[in-house]
Short mmCIF file of C-alpha atoms (C1' of nucleotides) in Angstrom, two decimals:
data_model
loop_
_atom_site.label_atom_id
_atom_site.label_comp_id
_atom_site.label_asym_id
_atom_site.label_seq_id
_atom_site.Cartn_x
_atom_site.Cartn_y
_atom_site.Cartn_z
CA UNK M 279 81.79 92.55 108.76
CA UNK M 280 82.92 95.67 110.48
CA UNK M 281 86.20 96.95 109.14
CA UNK M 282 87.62 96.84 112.63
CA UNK M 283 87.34 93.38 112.60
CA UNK M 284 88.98 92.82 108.99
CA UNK M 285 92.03 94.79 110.48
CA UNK M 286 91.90 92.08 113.03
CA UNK M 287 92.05 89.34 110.32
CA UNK M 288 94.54 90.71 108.79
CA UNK M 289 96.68 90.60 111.43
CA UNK M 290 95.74 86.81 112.30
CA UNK M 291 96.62 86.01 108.56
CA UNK M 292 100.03 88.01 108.62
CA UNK M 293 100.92 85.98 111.59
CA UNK M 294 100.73 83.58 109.55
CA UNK M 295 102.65 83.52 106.90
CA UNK M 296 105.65 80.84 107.03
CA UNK M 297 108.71 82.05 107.42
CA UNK M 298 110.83 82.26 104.28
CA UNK M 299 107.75 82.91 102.14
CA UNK M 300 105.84 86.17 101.35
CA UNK M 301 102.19 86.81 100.97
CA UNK M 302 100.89 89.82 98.89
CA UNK M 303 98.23 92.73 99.70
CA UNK M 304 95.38 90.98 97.73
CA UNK M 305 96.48 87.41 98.68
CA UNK M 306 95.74 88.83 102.09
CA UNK M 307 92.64 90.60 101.67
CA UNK M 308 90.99 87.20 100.00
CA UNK M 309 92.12 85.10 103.22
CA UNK M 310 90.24 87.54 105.07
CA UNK M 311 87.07 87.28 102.93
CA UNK M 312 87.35 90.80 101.40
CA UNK M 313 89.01 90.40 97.86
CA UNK M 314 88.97 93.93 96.82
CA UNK M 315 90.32 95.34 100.17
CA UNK M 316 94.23 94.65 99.32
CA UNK M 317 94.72 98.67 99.54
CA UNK M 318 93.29 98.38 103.21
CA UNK M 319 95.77 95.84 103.87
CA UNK M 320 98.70 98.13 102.89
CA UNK M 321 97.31 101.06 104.98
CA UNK M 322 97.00 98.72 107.85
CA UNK M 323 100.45 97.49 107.42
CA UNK M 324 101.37 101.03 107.62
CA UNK M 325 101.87 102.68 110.95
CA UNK M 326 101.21 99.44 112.28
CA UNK M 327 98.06 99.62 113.12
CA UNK M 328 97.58 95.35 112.91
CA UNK M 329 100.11 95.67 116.28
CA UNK M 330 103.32 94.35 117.60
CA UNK M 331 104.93 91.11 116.09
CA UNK M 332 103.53 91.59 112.39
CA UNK M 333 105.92 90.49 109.88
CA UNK M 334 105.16 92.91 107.30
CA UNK M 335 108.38 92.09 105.43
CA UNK M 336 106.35 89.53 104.35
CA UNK M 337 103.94 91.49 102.90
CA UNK M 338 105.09 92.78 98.94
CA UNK M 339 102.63 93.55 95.68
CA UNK M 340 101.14 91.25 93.23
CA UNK M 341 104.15 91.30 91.43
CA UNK M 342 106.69 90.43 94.39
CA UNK M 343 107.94 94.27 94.21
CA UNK M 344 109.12 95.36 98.13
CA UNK M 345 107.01 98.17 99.44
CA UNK M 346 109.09 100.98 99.15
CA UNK M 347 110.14 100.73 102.73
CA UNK M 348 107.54 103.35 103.64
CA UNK M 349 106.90 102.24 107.12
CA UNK M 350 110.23 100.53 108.06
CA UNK M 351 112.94 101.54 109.87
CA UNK M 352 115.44 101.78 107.29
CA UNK M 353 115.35 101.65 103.40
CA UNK M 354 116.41 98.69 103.35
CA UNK M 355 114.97 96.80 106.43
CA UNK M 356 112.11 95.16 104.50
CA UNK M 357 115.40 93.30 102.16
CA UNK M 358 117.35 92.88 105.58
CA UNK M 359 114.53 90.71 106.80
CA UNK M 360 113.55 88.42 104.21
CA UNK M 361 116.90 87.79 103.31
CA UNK M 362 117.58 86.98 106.94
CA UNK M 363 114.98 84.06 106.17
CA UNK M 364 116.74 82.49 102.72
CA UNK M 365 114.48 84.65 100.50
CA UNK M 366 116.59 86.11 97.76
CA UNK M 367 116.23 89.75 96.87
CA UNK M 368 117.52 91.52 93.58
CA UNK M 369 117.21 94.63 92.28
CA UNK M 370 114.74 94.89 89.34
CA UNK M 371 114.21 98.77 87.31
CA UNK M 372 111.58 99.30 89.37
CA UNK M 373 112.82 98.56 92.73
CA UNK M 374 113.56 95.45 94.80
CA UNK M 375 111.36 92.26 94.02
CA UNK M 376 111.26 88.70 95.23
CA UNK M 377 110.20 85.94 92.78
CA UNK M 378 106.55 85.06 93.69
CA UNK M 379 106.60 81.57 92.23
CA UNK M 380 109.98 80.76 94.73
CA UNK M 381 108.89 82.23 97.77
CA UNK M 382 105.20 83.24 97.53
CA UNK M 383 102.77 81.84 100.08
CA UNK M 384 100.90 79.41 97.85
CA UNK M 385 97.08 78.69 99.96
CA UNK M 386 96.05 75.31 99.99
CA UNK M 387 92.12 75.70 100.09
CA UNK M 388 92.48 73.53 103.57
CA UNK M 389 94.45 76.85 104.94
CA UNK M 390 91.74 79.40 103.27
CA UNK M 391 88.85 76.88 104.73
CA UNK M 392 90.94 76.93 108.39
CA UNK M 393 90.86 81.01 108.55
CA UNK M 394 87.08 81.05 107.56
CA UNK M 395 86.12 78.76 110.62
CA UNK M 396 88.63 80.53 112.69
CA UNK M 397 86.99 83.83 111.86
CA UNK M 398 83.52 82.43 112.30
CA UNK M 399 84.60 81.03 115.59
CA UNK M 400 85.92 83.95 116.80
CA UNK M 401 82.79 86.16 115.86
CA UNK M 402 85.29 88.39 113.65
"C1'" DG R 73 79.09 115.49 102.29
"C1'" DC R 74 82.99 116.12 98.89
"C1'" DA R 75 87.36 115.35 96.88
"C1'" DC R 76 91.56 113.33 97.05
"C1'" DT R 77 94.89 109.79 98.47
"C1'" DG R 78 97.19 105.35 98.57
"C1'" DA R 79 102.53 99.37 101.37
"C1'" DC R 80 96.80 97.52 95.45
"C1'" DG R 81 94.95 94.49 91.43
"C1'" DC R 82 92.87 93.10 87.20
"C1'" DG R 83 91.67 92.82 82.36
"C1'" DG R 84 92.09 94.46 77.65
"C1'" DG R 85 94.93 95.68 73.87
"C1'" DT T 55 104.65 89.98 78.30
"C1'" DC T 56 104.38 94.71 78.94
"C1'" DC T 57 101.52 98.91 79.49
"C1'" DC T 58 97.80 101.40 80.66
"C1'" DG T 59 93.28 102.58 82.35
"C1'" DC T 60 90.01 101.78 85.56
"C1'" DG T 61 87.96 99.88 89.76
"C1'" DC T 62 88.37 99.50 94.42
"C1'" DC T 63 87.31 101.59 99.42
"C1'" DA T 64 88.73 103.25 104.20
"C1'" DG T 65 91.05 107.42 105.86
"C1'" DT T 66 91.84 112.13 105.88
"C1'" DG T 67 91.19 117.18 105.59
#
DNA sequence: GCACTGACGCGGG
DNA sequence: TCCCGCGCCAGTG
């Protein structure tokens, strides 16, 4: 696979994660068939390079801790957003988290299964 | 080609 | 559970 074309995954799998729910860097990179390409992911987020209509605020660590707000508008945009959706944000030592086990994007394999033939499909 | 960087993640202690 | 070290790999200068 050419990395062009897992920037293109990426952005298919961003688009779709449910609203209300968040999806992290590595969580991503496995959809796409690349499990140790989560730091790809976040560079691709950044800048936004995957395009218009990405809903990065969906996008947090492992742990559920929000970016940073590195490539947002304002500090706080990335909390802004997924609170606009029901997804409760608190402040942790370390920065703003979301509780993974609430309001992370659990896969089914059906969904993981459903990307792989998409991808296949779409010669990507 | 080399070294360094980074919206990352895992496994051992 | 919490740290910490290490692995990861495309981009960048």
């Amino acid at each position: 696979m050419e990395t062009f074309d897992f920037y293109r995954r990426a952005a298919i799998v961003c688009r779709a994660i449910p609203r209300g729910r968040a999806a992290s860097y590595g969580q991503i990179a496995l959809l796409c068939g690349k499990p140790n390409n989560a730091r790809q992911v976040g560079y691709a987020l950044n800048r936004g390079r995957l395009g218009h209509g990405i809903p990065a605020h969906r996008v947090v660590n492992g742990k559920g801790y929000l970016s940073g707000a590195a490539a947002f508008e304002t500090e706080d945009m990335q909390k802004q957003l997924l609170e606009s959706e029901g997804v409760e944000v608190e402040y942790m030592e370390d920065g703003w988290k979301i509780d993974m086990k609430k309001y992370g994007w659990h896969n089914t394999m059906e969904e993981a299964l459903h990307f792989r033939e998409m991808f296949e499909q779409q010669g990507i």
